[in-house]
Amino acid sequence: MHAIVVPEVSVEPYRVWFLRDIRSFTHTIEPKFGSQAQSRFLDQAIFTLSTFAPERRPDTSSSLFREALLHLRAARVEYDVEVDAEEVLEYLLRFPDMLEAVNQVIRTVREHLPEAQLELVVYHDPEIEDEYLVLYARFSQYTSAVMERIRAARRAYSPYIRDKSGWILLTTDFRQPRK
Amino acid sequence: MGRKYANPPIIEAICEFRLSPQTQWDLTVPGLLYERLKQEFPHKEQRVLQEVELTQSPEVIQQQIRTGERLLFFTEGKRMLVQVGTRLLAVHALAPYPNWEGFKPRIETSFKSLQDTVEIHGLERILLHYINRVKIPTQCPKLNEYLEFYPFIGSRLPTDTTSFLMGVEFSYADGRDRCRVQLAPTPSSEEGKTVFILELEYFLAHAGRVAATDALAWVEEAHSRVEEVFEGCITDNLRRLFEEVK
């Protein structure tokens, strides 16, 4: 004879998470369970074993690693940026004050260059043993206005990276967007 | 004393204290804390964040969104930091991990500064969290050669796995504490290497069961447990990769 154990349904909060940039995340966590919000929720839930435990569970820690993961996921999902996740994650943990800044830069660049294909990578400069983030913007047509628009986007995001320990540069390699 | 490694896999260690709602907290607390901590953590950064709380009842799921602020105080090299939010203090160490003898004093200083700044009326939660990035130099490693914590897959199941997530919670101190261990593969850009994230979270599972005066002793004990569990998760092959220092 097997006993069926029905877990008590708790009225305690069963999931709490924090997001660093209200503007960038608002669309994904608006108070309804749209397909995007749900998938993000499930995605993140893989880090929380206790999601389904019946009693009150402690929420997740304030880990920068987890925060960086959220930011990179937002870059991909919200702003359609290709990201070299492993390297960028490593970079962000080496320069943790860049976490918030990168998020702001990506949002700003996307506002300025809505049609560009964006790719975020870590650039290794072999000459001076330096490395920094590069956000490549690629366009199907390179008109004379492209570089001016890139410069305008750089001016717009520059306040976010002032006095940071790391660096991010928006540029183009004049390649065609990947299909 | 636990084992020491020249090439430890720790990418982040966090010690977090969440104070009870009965603890008085106002907007001046982070600034006062910074005054006490600025010699060790001189670089200050402010962030706005949004907390989303979902409450489940039999009929509905309710969502509450709160806006808050966090202050981050970084050390000179930005390898360690303190996060301060409403009734929250978290001390972080990033890679390269300075070992426990390097991390513990920062936790102690930060928590004592908090005690000197606010009257703590209970701890809702304490947590010691280690995130390890375990890199194995083969494409499809046999997990049991490197780990003693891995998923068991029965013989009638497919052998080609693309991913997995494994987690267990162990109970300690008569259920007062728990240690959550999670293992999952993560994409690797390095060819021929397999990477896993192994997380160990030792936390106070019952609010208020540890007094503020005992919090640092709890952290020391938590560290011992985490060390035991970590050593229990790995084999000598991994110890060799981490380059154990004898």
Short mmCIF file of C-alpha atoms in Angstrom, two decimals, chain B residues 1-245:
data_model
loop_
_atom_site.label_atom_id
_atom_site.label_comp_id
_atom_site.label_asym_id
_atom_site.label_seq_id
_atom_site.Cartn_x
_atom_site.Cartn_y
_atom_site.Cartn_z
CA MET B 1 42.22 22.46 8.07
CA GLY B 2 40.99 21.57 4.60
CA ARG B 3 42.99 20.84 1.49
CA LYS B 4 44.49 23.70 -0.45
CA TYR B 5 44.75 24.04 -4.20
CA ALA B 6 47.03 26.12 -6.38
CA ASN B 7 44.39 26.19 -9.09
CA PRO B 8 41.07 26.24 -7.22
CA PRO B 9 37.88 26.10 -9.30
CA ILE B 10 36.05 28.74 -7.24
CA ILE B 11 34.78 31.60 -9.36
CA GLU B 12 32.74 33.23 -6.62
CA ALA B 13 32.21 32.82 -2.89
CA ILE B 14 29.44 34.66 -1.08
CA CYS B 15 28.61 35.02 2.56
CA GLU B 16 25.22 36.61 3.01
CA PHE B 17 23.30 37.83 6.05
CA ARG B 18 19.63 38.74 5.83
CA LEU B 19 18.22 40.44 8.86
CA SER B 20 14.76 39.92 10.26
CA PRO B 21 11.99 42.39 9.38
CA GLN B 22 12.01 43.44 13.05
CA THR B 23 15.44 44.99 12.58
CA GLN B 24 15.19 48.74 12.16
CA TRP B 25 16.71 49.81 8.88
CA ASP B 26 16.70 53.19 7.23
CA LEU B 27 18.35 54.93 4.32
CA THR B 28 21.28 56.14 6.41
CA VAL B 29 22.52 52.61 7.22
CA PRO B 30 24.43 51.92 3.97
CA GLY B 31 26.26 55.25 4.26
CA LEU B 32 27.19 54.59 7.88
CA LEU B 33 28.42 51.14 6.94
CA TYR B 34 30.52 52.57 4.14
CA GLU B 35 32.18 54.91 6.62
CA ARG B 36 33.21 51.90 8.67
CA LEU B 37 34.30 49.77 5.72
CA LYS B 38 35.83 52.28 3.34
CA GLN B 39 39.41 51.54 4.31
CA GLU B 40 39.09 47.98 3.09
CA PHE B 41 36.39 48.58 0.49
CA PRO B 42 37.04 52.08 -0.84
CA HIS B 43 35.23 51.93 -4.20
CA LYS B 44 31.52 52.58 -3.95
CA GLU B 45 28.89 51.88 -6.57
CA GLN B 46 25.14 52.28 -6.42
CA ARG B 47 22.65 50.16 -8.30
CA VAL B 48 18.92 50.20 -8.70
CA LEU B 49 17.27 46.86 -8.71
CA GLN B 50 13.86 45.38 -8.92
CA GLU B 51 12.69 42.50 -6.80
CA VAL B 52 9.83 40.41 -7.96
CA GLU B 53 8.04 38.31 -5.40
CA LEU B 54 5.57 35.68 -6.50
CA THR B 55 3.16 34.38 -3.93
CA GLN B 56 1.31 31.18 -4.62
CA SER B 57 -2.00 30.27 -3.07
CA PRO B 58 -4.40 27.51 -4.18
CA GLU B 59 -6.34 29.92 -6.38
CA VAL B 60 -3.93 32.52 -7.63
CA ILE B 61 -0.37 33.51 -8.13
CA GLN B 62 0.30 37.05 -7.00
CA GLN B 63 3.20 39.13 -8.06
CA GLN B 64 4.65 42.04 -6.20
CA ILE B 65 7.33 44.22 -7.69
CA ARG B 66 9.52 46.33 -5.46
CA THR B 67 12.21 48.77 -6.39
CA GLY B 68 15.24 49.00 -4.19
CA GLU B 69 18.79 50.13 -4.08
CA ARG B 70 22.00 48.26 -3.51
CA LEU B 71 25.32 49.73 -2.61
CA LEU B 72 28.45 47.87 -3.59
CA PHE B 73 31.77 48.53 -1.88
CA PHE B 74 34.77 47.11 -3.74
CA THR B 75 38.30 46.46 -2.52
CA GLU B 76 41.13 48.19 -4.35
CA GLY B 77 41.63 45.35 -6.83
CA LYS B 78 37.86 44.70 -7.11
CA ARG B 79 38.37 41.03 -6.22
CA MET B 80 36.20 41.37 -3.13
CA LEU B 81 33.12 43.41 -2.45
CA VAL B 82 30.34 44.02 0.00
CA GLN B 83 26.75 44.42 -1.13
CA VAL B 84 24.36 46.29 1.10
CA GLY B 85 20.64 46.29 0.52
CA THR B 86 17.66 46.62 2.81
CA ARG B 87 18.41 44.30 5.74
CA LEU B 88 21.01 42.57 3.60
CA LEU B 89 24.77 42.32 3.84
CA ALA B 90 26.69 40.10 1.43
CA VAL B 91 30.43 39.71 1.20
CA HIS B 92 31.78 38.35 -2.10
CA ALA B 93 35.16 37.01 -3.13
CA LEU B 94 35.84 36.59 -6.83
CA ALA B 95 38.50 34.51 -8.54
CA PRO B 96 41.31 34.08 -7.74
CA TYR B 97 39.85 32.94 -4.43
CA PRO B 98 42.01 34.21 -1.57
CA ASN B 99 41.36 31.00 0.45
CA TRP B 100 39.36 30.94 3.67
CA GLU B 101 42.04 32.69 5.69
CA GLY B 102 41.79 35.58 3.27
CA PHE B 103 38.01 35.64 2.94
CA LYS B 104 36.98 35.10 6.56
CA PRO B 105 38.48 38.33 7.97
CA ARG B 106 36.51 40.35 5.40
CA ILE B 107 33.32 38.61 6.46
CA GLU B 108 34.09 39.28 10.11
CA THR B 109 34.93 42.93 9.57
CA SER B 110 31.81 43.49 7.51
CA PHE B 111 29.44 41.75 9.89
CA LYS B 112 30.93 43.44 12.96
CA SER B 113 30.55 46.78 11.21
CA LEU B 114 26.92 45.94 10.59
CA GLN B 115 26.46 45.05 14.26
CA ASP B 116 28.02 48.37 15.23
CA THR B 117 25.68 50.20 12.87
CA VAL B 118 22.30 48.60 13.50
CA GLU B 119 20.74 46.69 16.33
CA ILE B 120 20.11 43.29 14.83
CA HIS B 121 16.83 41.74 15.96
CA GLY B 122 17.29 38.28 14.53
CA LEU B 123 18.73 36.76 11.39
CA GLU B 124 16.30 35.55 8.82
CA ARG B 125 18.95 33.82 6.83
CA ILE B 126 22.67 33.22 6.67
CA LEU B 127 24.26 31.66 3.65
CA LEU B 128 27.68 30.56 2.54
CA HIS B 129 27.68 29.94 -1.19
CA TYR B 130 30.53 28.67 -3.37
CA ILE B 131 30.34 28.58 -7.14
CA ASN B 132 32.93 26.35 -8.80
CA ARG B 133 33.75 26.14 -12.45
CA VAL B 134 35.15 22.68 -13.00
CA LYS B 135 37.03 22.28 -16.25
CA ILE B 136 37.82 18.76 -17.41
CA PRO B 137 40.30 18.46 -20.28
CA THR B 138 38.37 15.89 -22.29
CA GLN B 139 35.39 16.11 -24.58
CA CYS B 140 33.18 13.40 -23.10
CA PRO B 141 34.61 12.59 -19.69
CA LYS B 142 33.46 9.66 -17.63
CA LEU B 143 31.98 11.60 -14.76
CA ASN B 144 32.81 8.99 -12.15
CA GLU B 145 36.50 9.45 -12.86
CA TYR B 146 36.34 13.06 -11.74
CA LEU B 147 33.28 13.38 -9.55
CA GLU B 148 31.61 11.49 -6.78
CA PHE B 149 28.47 13.55 -7.28
CA TYR B 150 26.92 12.92 -10.67
CA PRO B 151 23.61 11.65 -12.07
CA PHE B 152 22.92 7.95 -12.09
CA ILE B 153 21.47 6.92 -15.43
CA GLY B 154 19.97 3.46 -15.56
CA SER B 155 21.03 0.91 -18.14
CA ARG B 156 17.68 1.06 -19.95
CA LEU B 157 18.05 4.78 -20.62
CA PRO B 158 19.77 6.35 -23.63
CA THR B 159 23.50 6.80 -23.29
CA ASP B 160 23.73 10.02 -25.29
CA THR B 161 22.97 12.83 -22.87
CA THR B 162 23.11 16.40 -24.06
CA SER B 163 22.71 18.05 -20.69
CA PHE B 164 21.60 17.45 -17.14
CA LEU B 165 20.87 19.23 -13.91
CA MET B 166 21.46 17.56 -10.62
CA GLY B 167 20.77 18.84 -7.16
CA VAL B 168 20.55 17.55 -3.62
CA GLU B 169 19.88 19.19 -0.29
CA PHE B 170 21.59 17.73 2.75
CA SER B 171 20.33 18.40 6.24
CA TYR B 172 22.64 19.53 9.06
CA ALA B 173 22.36 20.54 12.71
CA ASP B 174 19.10 18.65 13.27
CA GLY B 175 17.48 20.29 10.29
CA ARG B 176 18.44 23.82 11.24
CA ASP B 177 20.82 24.10 8.29
CA ARG B 178 20.90 22.73 4.80
CA CYS B 179 23.53 22.33 2.18
CA ARG B 180 22.32 22.46 -1.38
CA VAL B 181 24.63 20.98 -3.98
CA GLN B 182 23.97 21.44 -7.68
CA LEU B 183 25.84 20.28 -10.72
CA ALA B 184 25.19 21.17 -14.34
CA PRO B 185 27.30 21.33 -17.48
CA THR B 186 27.88 24.71 -19.06
CA PRO B 187 28.95 25.53 -22.61
CA SER B 188 32.68 25.70 -23.20
CA SER B 189 34.34 27.64 -25.97
CA GLU B 190 37.57 25.70 -25.52
CA GLU B 191 37.70 22.74 -27.80
CA GLY B 192 38.15 19.38 -26.17
CA LYS B 193 37.13 20.58 -22.74
CA THR B 194 34.03 19.98 -20.68
CA VAL B 195 32.95 22.48 -18.08
CA PHE B 196 30.60 22.05 -15.16
CA ILE B 197 29.24 24.46 -12.61
CA LEU B 198 29.27 22.92 -9.16
CA GLU B 199 27.47 25.04 -6.59
CA LEU B 200 27.45 24.51 -2.86
CA GLU B 201 25.09 26.59 -0.75
CA TYR B 202 25.07 26.09 2.98
CA PHE B 203 22.25 28.06 4.56
CA LEU B 204 20.23 28.57 7.67
CA ALA B 205 16.95 26.88 6.80
CA HIS B 206 14.94 28.23 9.74
CA ALA B 207 14.78 31.95 10.36
CA GLY B 208 15.78 33.12 13.81
CA ARG B 209 17.49 29.92 14.89
CA VAL B 210 20.90 31.59 15.08
CA ALA B 211 21.46 34.72 17.18
CA ALA B 212 23.45 37.58 15.73
CA THR B 213 26.12 37.01 18.37
CA ASP B 214 26.59 33.45 17.07
CA ALA B 215 26.48 34.31 13.39
CA LEU B 216 30.23 34.29 12.79
CA ALA B 217 30.62 30.96 14.58
CA TRP B 218 27.84 29.64 12.34
CA VAL B 219 29.77 30.84 9.27
CA GLU B 220 32.92 29.06 10.44
CA GLU B 221 30.95 25.86 10.92
CA ALA B 222 29.26 26.31 7.56
CA HIS B 223 32.64 26.62 5.92
CA SER B 224 33.81 23.34 7.44
CA ARG B 225 30.67 21.59 6.17
CA VAL B 226 31.04 23.10 2.70
CA GLU B 227 34.65 21.98 2.56
CA GLU B 228 33.66 18.44 3.52
CA VAL B 229 30.91 18.35 0.93
CA PHE B 230 33.17 19.75 -1.77
CA GLU B 231 35.83 17.14 -1.05
CA GLY B 232 33.08 14.55 -1.07
CA CYS B 233 32.04 15.64 -4.56
CA ILE B 234 35.40 15.24 -6.27
CA THR B 235 37.93 12.50 -6.94
CA ASP B 236 41.71 12.54 -6.88
CA ASN B 237 41.73 13.14 -10.64
CA LEU B 238 40.12 16.51 -10.05
CA ARG B 239 42.38 17.19 -7.08
CA ARG B 240 45.32 16.71 -9.44
CA LEU B 241 43.78 19.17 -11.92
CA PHE B 242 43.29 21.68 -9.12
CA GLU B 243 46.92 21.13 -8.13
CA GLU B 244 46.68 20.28 -4.49
CA VAL B 245 49.27 21.99 -2.34
#
